[in-house]
PDB file of C-alpha atoms in Angstrom:
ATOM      1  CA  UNK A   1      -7.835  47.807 -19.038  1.00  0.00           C
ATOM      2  CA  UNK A   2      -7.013  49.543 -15.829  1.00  0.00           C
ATOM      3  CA  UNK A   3      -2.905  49.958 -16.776  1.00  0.00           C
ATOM      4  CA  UNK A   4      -4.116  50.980 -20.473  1.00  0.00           C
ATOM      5  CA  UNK A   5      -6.727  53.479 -18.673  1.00  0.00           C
ATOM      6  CA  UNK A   6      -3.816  54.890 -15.642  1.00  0.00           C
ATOM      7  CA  UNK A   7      -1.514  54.486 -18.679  1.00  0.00           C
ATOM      8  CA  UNK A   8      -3.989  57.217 -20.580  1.00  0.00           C
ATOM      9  CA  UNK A   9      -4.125  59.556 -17.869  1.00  0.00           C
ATOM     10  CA  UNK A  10      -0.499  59.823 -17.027  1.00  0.00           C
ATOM     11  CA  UNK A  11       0.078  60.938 -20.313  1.00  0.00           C
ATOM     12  CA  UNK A  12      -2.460  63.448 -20.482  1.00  0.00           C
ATOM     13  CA  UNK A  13      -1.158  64.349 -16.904  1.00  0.00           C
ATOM     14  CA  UNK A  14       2.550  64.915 -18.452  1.00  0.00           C
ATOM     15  CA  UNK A  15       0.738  66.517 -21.782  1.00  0.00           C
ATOM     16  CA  UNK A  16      -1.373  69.117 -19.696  1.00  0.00           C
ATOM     17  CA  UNK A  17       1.445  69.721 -17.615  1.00  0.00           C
ATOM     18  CA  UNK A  18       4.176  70.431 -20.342  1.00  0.00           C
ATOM     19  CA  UNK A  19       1.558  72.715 -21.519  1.00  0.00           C
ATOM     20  CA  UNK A  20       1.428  75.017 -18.311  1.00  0.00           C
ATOM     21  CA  UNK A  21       5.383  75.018 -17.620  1.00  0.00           C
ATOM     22  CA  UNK A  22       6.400  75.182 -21.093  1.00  0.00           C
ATOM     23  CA  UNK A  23       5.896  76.658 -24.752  1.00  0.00           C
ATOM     24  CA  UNK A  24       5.819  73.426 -26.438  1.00  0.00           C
ATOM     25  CA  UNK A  25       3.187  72.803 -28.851  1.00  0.00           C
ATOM     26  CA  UNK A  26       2.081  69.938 -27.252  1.00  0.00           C
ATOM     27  CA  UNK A  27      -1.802  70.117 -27.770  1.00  0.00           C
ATOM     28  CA  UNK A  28      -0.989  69.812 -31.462  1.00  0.00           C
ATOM     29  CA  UNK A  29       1.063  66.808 -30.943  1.00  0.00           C
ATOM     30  CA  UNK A  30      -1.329  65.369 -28.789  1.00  0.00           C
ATOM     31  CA  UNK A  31      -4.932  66.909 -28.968  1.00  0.00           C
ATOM     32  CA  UNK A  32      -6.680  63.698 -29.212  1.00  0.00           C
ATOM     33  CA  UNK A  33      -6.399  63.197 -24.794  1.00  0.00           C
ATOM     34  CA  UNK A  34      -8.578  64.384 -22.761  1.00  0.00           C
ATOM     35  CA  UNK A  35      -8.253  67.477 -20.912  1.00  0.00           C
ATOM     36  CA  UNK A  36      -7.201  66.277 -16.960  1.00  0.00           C
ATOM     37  CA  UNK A  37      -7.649  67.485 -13.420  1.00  0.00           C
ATOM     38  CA  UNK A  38      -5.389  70.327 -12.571  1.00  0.00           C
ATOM     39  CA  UNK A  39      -5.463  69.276  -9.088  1.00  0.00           C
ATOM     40  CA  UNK A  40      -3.831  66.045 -10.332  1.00  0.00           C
ATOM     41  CA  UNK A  41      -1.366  66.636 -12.508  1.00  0.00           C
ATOM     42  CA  UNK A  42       1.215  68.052 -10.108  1.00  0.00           C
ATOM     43  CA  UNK A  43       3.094  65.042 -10.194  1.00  0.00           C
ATOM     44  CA  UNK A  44       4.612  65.613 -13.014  1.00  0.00           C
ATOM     45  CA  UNK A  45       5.926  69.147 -12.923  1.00  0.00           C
ATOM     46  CA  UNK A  46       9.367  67.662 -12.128  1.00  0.00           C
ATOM     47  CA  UNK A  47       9.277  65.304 -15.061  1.00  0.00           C
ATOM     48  CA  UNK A  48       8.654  68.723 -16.976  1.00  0.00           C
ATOM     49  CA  UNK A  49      11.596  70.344 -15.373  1.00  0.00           C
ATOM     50  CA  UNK A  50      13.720  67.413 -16.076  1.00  0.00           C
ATOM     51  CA  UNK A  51      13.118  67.309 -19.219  1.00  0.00           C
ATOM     52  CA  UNK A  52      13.943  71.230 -20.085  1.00  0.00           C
ATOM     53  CA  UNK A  53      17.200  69.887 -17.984  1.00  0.00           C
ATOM     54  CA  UNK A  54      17.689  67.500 -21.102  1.00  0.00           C
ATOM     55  CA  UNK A  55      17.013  69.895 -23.296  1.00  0.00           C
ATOM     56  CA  UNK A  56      19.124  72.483 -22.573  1.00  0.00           C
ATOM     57  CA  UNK A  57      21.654  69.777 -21.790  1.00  0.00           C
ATOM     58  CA  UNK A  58      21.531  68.684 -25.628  1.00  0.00           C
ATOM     59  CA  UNK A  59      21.734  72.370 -26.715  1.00  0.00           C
ATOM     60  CA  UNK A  60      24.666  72.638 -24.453  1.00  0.00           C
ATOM     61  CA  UNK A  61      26.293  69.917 -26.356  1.00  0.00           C
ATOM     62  CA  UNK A  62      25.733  70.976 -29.610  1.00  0.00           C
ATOM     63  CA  UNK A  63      27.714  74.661 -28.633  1.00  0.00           C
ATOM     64  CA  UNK A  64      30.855  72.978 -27.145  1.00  0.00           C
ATOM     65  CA  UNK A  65      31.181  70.591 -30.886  1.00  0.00           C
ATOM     66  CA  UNK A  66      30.184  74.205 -32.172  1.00  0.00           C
ATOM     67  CA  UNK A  67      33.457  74.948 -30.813  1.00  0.00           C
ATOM     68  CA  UNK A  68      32.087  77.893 -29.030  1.00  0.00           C
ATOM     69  CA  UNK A  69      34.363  78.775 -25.322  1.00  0.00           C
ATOM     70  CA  UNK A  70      32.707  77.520 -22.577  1.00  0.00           C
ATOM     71  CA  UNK A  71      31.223  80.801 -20.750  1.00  0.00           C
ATOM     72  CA  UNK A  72      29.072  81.718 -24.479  1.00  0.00           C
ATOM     73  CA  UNK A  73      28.002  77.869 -24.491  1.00  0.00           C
ATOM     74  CA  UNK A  74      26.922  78.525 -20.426  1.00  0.00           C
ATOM     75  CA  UNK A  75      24.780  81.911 -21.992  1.00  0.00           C
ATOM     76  CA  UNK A  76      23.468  79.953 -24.953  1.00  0.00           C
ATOM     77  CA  UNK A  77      22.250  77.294 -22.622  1.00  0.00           C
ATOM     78  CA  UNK A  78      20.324  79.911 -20.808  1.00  0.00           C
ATOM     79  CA  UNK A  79      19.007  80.887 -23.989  1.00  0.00           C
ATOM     80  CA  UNK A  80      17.414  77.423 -24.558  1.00  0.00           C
ATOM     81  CA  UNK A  81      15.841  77.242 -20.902  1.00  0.00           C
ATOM     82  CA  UNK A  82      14.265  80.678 -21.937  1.00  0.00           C
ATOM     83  CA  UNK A  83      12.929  79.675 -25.404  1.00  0.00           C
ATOM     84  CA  UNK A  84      11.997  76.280 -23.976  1.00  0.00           C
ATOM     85  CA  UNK A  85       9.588  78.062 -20.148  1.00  0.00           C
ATOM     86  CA  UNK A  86       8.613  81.349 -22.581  1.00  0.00           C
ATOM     87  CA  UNK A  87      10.532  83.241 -19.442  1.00  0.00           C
ATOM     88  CA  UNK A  88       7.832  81.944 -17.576  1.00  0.00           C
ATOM     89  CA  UNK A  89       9.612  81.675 -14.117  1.00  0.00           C
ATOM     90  CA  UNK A  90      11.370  84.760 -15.090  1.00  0.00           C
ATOM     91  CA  UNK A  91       8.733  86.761 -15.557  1.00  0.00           C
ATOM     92  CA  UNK A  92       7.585  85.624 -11.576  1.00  0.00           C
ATOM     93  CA  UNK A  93      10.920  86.430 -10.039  1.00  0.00           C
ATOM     94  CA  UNK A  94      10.845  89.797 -11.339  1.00  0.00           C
ATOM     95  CA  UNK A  95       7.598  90.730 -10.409  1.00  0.00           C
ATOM     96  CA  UNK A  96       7.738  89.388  -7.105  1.00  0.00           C
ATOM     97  CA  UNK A  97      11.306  90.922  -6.243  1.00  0.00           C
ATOM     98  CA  UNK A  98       9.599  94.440  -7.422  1.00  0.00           C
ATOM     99  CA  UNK A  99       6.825  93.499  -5.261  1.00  0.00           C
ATOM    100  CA  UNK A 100       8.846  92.872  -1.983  1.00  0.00           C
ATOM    101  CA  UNK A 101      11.011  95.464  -2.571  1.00  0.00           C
ATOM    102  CA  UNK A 102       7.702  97.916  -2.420  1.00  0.00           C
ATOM    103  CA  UNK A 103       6.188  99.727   0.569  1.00  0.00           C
ATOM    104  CA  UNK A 104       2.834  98.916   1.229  1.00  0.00           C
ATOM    105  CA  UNK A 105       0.178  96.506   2.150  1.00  0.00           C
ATOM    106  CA  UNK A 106      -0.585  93.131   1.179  1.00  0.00           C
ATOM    107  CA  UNK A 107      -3.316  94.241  -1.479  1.00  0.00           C
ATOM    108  CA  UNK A 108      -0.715  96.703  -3.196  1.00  0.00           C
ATOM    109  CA  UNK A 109       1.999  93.746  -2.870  1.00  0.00           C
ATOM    110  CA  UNK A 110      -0.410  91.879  -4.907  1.00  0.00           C
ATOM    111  CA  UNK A 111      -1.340  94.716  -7.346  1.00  0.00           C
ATOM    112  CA  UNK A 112       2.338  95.578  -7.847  1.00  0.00           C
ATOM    113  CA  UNK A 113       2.832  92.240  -8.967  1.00  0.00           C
ATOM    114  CA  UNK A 114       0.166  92.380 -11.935  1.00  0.00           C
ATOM    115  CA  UNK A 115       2.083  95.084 -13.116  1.00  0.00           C
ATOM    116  CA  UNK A 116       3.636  94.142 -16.809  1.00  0.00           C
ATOM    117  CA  UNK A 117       6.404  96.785 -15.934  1.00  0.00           C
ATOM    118  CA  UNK A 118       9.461  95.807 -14.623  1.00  0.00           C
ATOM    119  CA  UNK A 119      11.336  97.851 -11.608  1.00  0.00           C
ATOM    120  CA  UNK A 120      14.755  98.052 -10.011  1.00  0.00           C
ATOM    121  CA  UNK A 121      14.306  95.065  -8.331  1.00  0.00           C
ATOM    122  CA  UNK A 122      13.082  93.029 -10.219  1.00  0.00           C
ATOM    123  CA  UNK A 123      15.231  93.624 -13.038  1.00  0.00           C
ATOM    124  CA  UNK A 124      18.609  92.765 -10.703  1.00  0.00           C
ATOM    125  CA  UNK A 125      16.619  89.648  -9.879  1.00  0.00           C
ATOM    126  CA  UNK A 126      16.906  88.704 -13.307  1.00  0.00           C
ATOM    127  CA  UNK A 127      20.733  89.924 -13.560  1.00  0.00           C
ATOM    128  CA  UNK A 128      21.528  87.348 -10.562  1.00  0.00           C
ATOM    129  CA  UNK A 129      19.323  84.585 -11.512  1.00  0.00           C
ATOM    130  CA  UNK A 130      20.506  84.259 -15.041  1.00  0.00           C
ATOM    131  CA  UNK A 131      24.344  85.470 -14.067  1.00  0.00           C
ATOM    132  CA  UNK A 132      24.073  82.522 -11.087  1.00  0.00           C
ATOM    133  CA  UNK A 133      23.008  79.938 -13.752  1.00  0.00           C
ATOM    134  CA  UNK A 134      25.185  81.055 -16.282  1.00  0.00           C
ATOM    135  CA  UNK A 135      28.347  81.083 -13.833  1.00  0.00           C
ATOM    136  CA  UNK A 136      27.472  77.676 -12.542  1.00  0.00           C
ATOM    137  CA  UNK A 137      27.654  76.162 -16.073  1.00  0.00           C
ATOM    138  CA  UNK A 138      30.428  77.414 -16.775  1.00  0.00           C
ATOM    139  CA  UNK A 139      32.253  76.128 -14.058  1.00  0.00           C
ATOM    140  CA  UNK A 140      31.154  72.733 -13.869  1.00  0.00           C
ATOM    141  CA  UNK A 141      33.139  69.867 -15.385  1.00  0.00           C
ATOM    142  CA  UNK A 142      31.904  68.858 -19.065  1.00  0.00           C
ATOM    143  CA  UNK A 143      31.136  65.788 -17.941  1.00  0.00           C
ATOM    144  CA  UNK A 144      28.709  66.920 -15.359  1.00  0.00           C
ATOM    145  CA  UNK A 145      26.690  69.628 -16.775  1.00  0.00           C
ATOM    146  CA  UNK A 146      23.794  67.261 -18.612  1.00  0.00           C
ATOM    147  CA  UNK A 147      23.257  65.571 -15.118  1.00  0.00           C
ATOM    148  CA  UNK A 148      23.290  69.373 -13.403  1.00  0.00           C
ATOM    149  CA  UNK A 149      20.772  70.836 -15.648  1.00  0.00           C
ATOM    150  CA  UNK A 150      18.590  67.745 -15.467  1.00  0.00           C
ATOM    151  CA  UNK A 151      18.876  68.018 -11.382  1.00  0.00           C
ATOM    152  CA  UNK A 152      18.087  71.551 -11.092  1.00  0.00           C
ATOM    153  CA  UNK A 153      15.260  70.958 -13.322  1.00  0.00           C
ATOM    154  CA  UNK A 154      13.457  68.642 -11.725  1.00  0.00           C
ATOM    155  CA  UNK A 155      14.579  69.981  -7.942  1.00  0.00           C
ATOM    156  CA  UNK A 156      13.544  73.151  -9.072  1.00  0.00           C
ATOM    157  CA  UNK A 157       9.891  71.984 -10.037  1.00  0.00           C
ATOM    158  CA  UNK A 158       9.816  70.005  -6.479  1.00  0.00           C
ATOM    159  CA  UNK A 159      10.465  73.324  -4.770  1.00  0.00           C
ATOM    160  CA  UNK A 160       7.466  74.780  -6.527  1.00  0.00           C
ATOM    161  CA  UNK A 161       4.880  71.527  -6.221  1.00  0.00           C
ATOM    162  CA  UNK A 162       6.271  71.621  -2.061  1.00  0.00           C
ATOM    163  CA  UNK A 163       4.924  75.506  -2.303  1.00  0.00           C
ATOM    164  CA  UNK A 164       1.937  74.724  -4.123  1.00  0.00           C
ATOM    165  CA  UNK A 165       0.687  72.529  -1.643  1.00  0.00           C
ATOM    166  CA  UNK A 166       1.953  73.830   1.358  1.00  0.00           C
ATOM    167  CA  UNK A 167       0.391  77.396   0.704  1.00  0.00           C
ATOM    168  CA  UNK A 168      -3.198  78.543   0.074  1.00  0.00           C
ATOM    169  CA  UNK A 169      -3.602  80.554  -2.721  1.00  0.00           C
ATOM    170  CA  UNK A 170      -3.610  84.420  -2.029  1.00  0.00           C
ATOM    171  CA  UNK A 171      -6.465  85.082  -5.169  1.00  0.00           C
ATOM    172  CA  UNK A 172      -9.188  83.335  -5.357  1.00  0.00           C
ATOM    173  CA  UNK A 173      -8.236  84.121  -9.183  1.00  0.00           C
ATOM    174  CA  UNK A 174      -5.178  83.251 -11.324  1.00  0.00           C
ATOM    175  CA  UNK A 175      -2.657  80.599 -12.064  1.00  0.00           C
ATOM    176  CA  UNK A 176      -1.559  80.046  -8.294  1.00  0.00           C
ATOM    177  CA  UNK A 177      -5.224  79.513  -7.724  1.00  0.00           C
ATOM    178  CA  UNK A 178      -6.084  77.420 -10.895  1.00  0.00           C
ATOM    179  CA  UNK A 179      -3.246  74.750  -9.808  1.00  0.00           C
ATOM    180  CA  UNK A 180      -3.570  74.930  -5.866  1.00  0.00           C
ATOM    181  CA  UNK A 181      -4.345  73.075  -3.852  1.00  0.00           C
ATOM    182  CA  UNK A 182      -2.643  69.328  -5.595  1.00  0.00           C
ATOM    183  CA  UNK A 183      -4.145  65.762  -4.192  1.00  0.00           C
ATOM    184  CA  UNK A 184      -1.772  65.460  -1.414  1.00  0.00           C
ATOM    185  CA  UNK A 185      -0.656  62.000  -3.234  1.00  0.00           C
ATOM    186  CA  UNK A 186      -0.183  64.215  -6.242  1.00  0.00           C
ATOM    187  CA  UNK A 187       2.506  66.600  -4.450  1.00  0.00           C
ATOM    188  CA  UNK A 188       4.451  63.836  -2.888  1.00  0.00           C
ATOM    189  CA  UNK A 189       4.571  61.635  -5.572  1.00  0.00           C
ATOM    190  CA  UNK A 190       6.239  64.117  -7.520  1.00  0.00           C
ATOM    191  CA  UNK A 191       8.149  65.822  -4.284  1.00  0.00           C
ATOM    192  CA  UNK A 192       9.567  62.071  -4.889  1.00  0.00           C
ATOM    193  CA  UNK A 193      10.243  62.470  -8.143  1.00  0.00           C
ATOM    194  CA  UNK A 194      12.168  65.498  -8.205  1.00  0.00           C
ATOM    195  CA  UNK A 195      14.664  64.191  -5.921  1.00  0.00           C
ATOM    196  CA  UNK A 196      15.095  61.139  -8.005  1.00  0.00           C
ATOM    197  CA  UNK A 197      17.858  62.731 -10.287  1.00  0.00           C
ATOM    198  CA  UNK A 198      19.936  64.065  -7.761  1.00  0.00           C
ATOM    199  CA  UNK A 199      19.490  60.763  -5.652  1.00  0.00           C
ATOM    200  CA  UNK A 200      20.417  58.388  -8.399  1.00  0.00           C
ATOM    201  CA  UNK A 201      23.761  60.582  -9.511  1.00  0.00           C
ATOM    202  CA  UNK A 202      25.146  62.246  -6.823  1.00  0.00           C
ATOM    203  CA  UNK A 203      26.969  61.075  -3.876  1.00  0.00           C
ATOM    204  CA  UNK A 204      24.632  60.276  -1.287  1.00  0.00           C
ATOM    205  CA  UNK A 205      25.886  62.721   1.280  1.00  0.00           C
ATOM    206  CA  UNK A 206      25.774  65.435  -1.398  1.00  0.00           C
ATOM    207  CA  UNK A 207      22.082  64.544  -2.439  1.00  0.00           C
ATOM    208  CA  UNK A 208      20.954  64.725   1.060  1.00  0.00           C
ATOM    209  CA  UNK A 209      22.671  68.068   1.750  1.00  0.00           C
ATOM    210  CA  UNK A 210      20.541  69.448  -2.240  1.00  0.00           C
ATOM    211  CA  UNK A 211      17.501  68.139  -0.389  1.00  0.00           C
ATOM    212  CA  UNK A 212      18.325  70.390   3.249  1.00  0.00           C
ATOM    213  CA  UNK A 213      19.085  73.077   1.008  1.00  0.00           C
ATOM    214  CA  UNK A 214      15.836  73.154  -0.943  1.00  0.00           C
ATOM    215  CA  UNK A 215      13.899  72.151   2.136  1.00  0.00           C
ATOM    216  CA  UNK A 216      14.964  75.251   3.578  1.00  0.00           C
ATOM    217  CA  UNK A 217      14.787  77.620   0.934  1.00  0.00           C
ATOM    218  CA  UNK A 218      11.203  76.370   1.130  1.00  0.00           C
ATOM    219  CA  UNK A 219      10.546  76.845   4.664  1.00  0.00           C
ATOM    220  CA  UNK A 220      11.964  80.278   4.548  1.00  0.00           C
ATOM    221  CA  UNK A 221       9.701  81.164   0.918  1.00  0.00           C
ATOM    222  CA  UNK A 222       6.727  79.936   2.162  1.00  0.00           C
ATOM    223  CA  UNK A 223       7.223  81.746   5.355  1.00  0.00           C
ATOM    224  CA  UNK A 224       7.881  85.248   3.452  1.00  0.00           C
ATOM    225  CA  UNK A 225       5.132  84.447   0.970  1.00  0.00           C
ATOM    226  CA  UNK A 226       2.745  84.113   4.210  1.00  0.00           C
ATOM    227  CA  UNK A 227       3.589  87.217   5.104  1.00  0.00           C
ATOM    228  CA  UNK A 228       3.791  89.241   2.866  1.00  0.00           C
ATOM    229  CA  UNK A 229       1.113  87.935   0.197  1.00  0.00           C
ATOM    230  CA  UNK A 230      -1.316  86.054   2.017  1.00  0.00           C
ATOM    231  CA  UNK A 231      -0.064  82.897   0.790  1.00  0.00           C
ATOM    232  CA  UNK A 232       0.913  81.779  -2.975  1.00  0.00           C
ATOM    233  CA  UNK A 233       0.430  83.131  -6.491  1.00  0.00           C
ATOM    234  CA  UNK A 234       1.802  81.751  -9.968  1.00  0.00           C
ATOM    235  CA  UNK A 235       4.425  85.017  -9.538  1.00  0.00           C
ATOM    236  CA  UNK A 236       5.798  82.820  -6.566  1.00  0.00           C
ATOM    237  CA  UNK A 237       5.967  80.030  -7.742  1.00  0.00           C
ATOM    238  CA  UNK A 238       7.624  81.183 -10.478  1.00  0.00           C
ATOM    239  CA  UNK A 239      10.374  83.016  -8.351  1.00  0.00           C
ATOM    240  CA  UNK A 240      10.417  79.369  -5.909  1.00  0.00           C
ATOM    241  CA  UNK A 241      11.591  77.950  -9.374  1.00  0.00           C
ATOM    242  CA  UNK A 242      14.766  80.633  -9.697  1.00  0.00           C
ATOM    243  CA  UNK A 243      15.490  80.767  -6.658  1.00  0.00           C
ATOM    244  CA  UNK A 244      15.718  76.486  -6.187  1.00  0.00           C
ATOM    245  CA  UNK A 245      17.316  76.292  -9.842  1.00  0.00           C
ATOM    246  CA  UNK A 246      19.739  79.077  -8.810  1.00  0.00           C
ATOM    247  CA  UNK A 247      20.583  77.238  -5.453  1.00  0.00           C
ATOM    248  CA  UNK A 248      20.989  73.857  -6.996  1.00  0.00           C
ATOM    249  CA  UNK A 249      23.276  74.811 -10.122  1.00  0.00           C
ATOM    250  CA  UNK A 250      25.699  76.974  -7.057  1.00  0.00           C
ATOM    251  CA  UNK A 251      26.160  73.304  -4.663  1.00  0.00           C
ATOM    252  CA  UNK A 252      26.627  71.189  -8.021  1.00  0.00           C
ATOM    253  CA  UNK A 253      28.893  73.683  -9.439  1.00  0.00           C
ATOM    254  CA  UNK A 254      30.799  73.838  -6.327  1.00  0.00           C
ATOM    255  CA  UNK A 255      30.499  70.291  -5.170  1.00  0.00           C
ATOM    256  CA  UNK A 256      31.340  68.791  -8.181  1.00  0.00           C
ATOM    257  CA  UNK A 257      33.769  71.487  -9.563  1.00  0.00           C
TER     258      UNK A 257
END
C-alpha cells in the first residue's frame, strides 16, 4: 500500500510538473490524480527536461530520414523544443536580458520584466540562445545528438531547481514565488537526477567538468540575481534554463565533435 500510495504521488509529481514546464495536455490525459504540493514536485523538473531532450531528439531523427541537410534539421529541432516549453524559458531570457540591460532600481528591474514588450536586449538574447543551440546541433556527430539534447535537458532543469532553492523569491507573487522554496530533499533529489544523463554517457572526466560548468554558471546567476532583483522570479529561472542549455549543448558539441 505504501509503494502503490509513493507510486501515486510520483506520478502526479511528474504530471503537475510536465504541466508547469511544458504545453502538454497532460491534465486531460491524466485528470483523475490529485493535484500535489508545489513545494514537492521539484524533483522532477529534470525528468521534464529530459524528456523534451527525447523529444526533440525523435523530431531530430525524423528530419535527417526526411533527408533535410543537417543545419535546417538543427533549426527544426529548435522548433520542437519551442512547440514542446510554449517558449516558456524564452520568454524569461528575454525579459530578464531587457531587464539587466535597464538603468534603474531593483523595483523598475522587476517592473521592466512584466513588460510583454520585448527590447534590444532581450531580443539578441534570443538571437544567441537559439543561434548557440542551433550551432551546437549541427555540429555534433549524428550519433550523439539524442544523448546531447537529453543532457542539456535535464542539466538545464538542475540549473533551475539549484536556483530555485538556493534563492528567495523576489515577489511575494508569481511563478518564482508559487514554486520556491522546494523540500530541500526535493531539490537534491532531482539536482541528482539531472546529472544522471550526463553521468551515465559521457566520459567521466567530461561529466565532471558539465557539472563545474553548471555549478558555476549558478554561482555567478544567483549572485547577479541577488543583486540585481532581490533574489529569484519565474523570468530567471527561465533565463537559468538558456543559459545552462546553451552552455551544455557548446562543451558536448565541442567535446564530442
Amino acid at each position: 500500500m505504501i509503494a502503490r500510495d509513493t507510486l501515486h504521488a510520483a506520478v502526479g509529481d511528474l504530471r503537475d510538473a510536465t504541466a508547469l514546464l511544458t504545453r502538454l495536455p497532460v491534465y486531460r490525459l491524466m485528470p483523475y490524480i490529485a493535484a500535489t504540493d508545489r513545494r514537492r514536485f521539484a524533483w522532477a523538473f529534470p525528468v521534464v527536461g529530459a524528456g523534451v531532450g527525447a523529444m526533440a531528439a525523435f523530431g531530430h531523427w525524423l528530419f535527417i530520414v526526411a533527408g533535410m541537410p543537417p543545419v535546417l534539421a538543427a533549426l527544426w529541432t529548435i522548433v520542437v523544443l519551442l512547440l514542446a516549453t510554449g517558449a516558456l524559458h524564452e520568454d524569461g531570457l528575454a525579459d530578464v536580458a531587457d531587464a539587466l540591460g535597464a538603468r534603474g532600481d531593483t523595483a523598475h528591474r522587476l517592473a521592466i520584466m512584466r513588460d510583454s514588450r520585448i527590447g534590444a536586449f532581450g531580443g539578441l538574447s534570443l538571437i544567441l540562445s537559439l543561434s548557440i543551440r542551433a550551432g551546437a546541433i549541427a555540429q555534433l556527430p549524428a550519433t550523439h545528438i539524442g544523448a546531447a539534447l537529453v543532457i542539456a535537458g535535464a542539466a538545464s532543469r538542475g540549473l533551475m531547481l539549484g536556483i530555485m532553492w538556493w534563492l528567495p523569491a523576489a515577489r511575494a507573487e508569481g511563478l518564482g514565488a508559487s514554486v520556491a522554496v522546494p523540500y530541500t530533499s526535493a531539490a537534491i533529489a532531482g539536482i541528482v537526477i539531472a546529472a544522471l544523463p550526463a553521468a551515465a554517457t559521457l566520459p567521466l572526466h567530461d561529466a565532471a567538468c558539465l557539472i563545474v560548468i553548471l555549478g558555476v554558471a549558478g554561482a555567478v546567476i544567483a549572485r547577479h540575481a541577488r543583486r540585481s532583483f532581490g533574489g529569484q522570479t519565474g523570468d530567471i529561472l527561465g533565463a537559468a534554463q538558456q543559459v545552462g542549455e546553451c552552455l551544455t549543448m557548446t562543451f558536448l558539441a565541442t567535446a564530442l565533435h
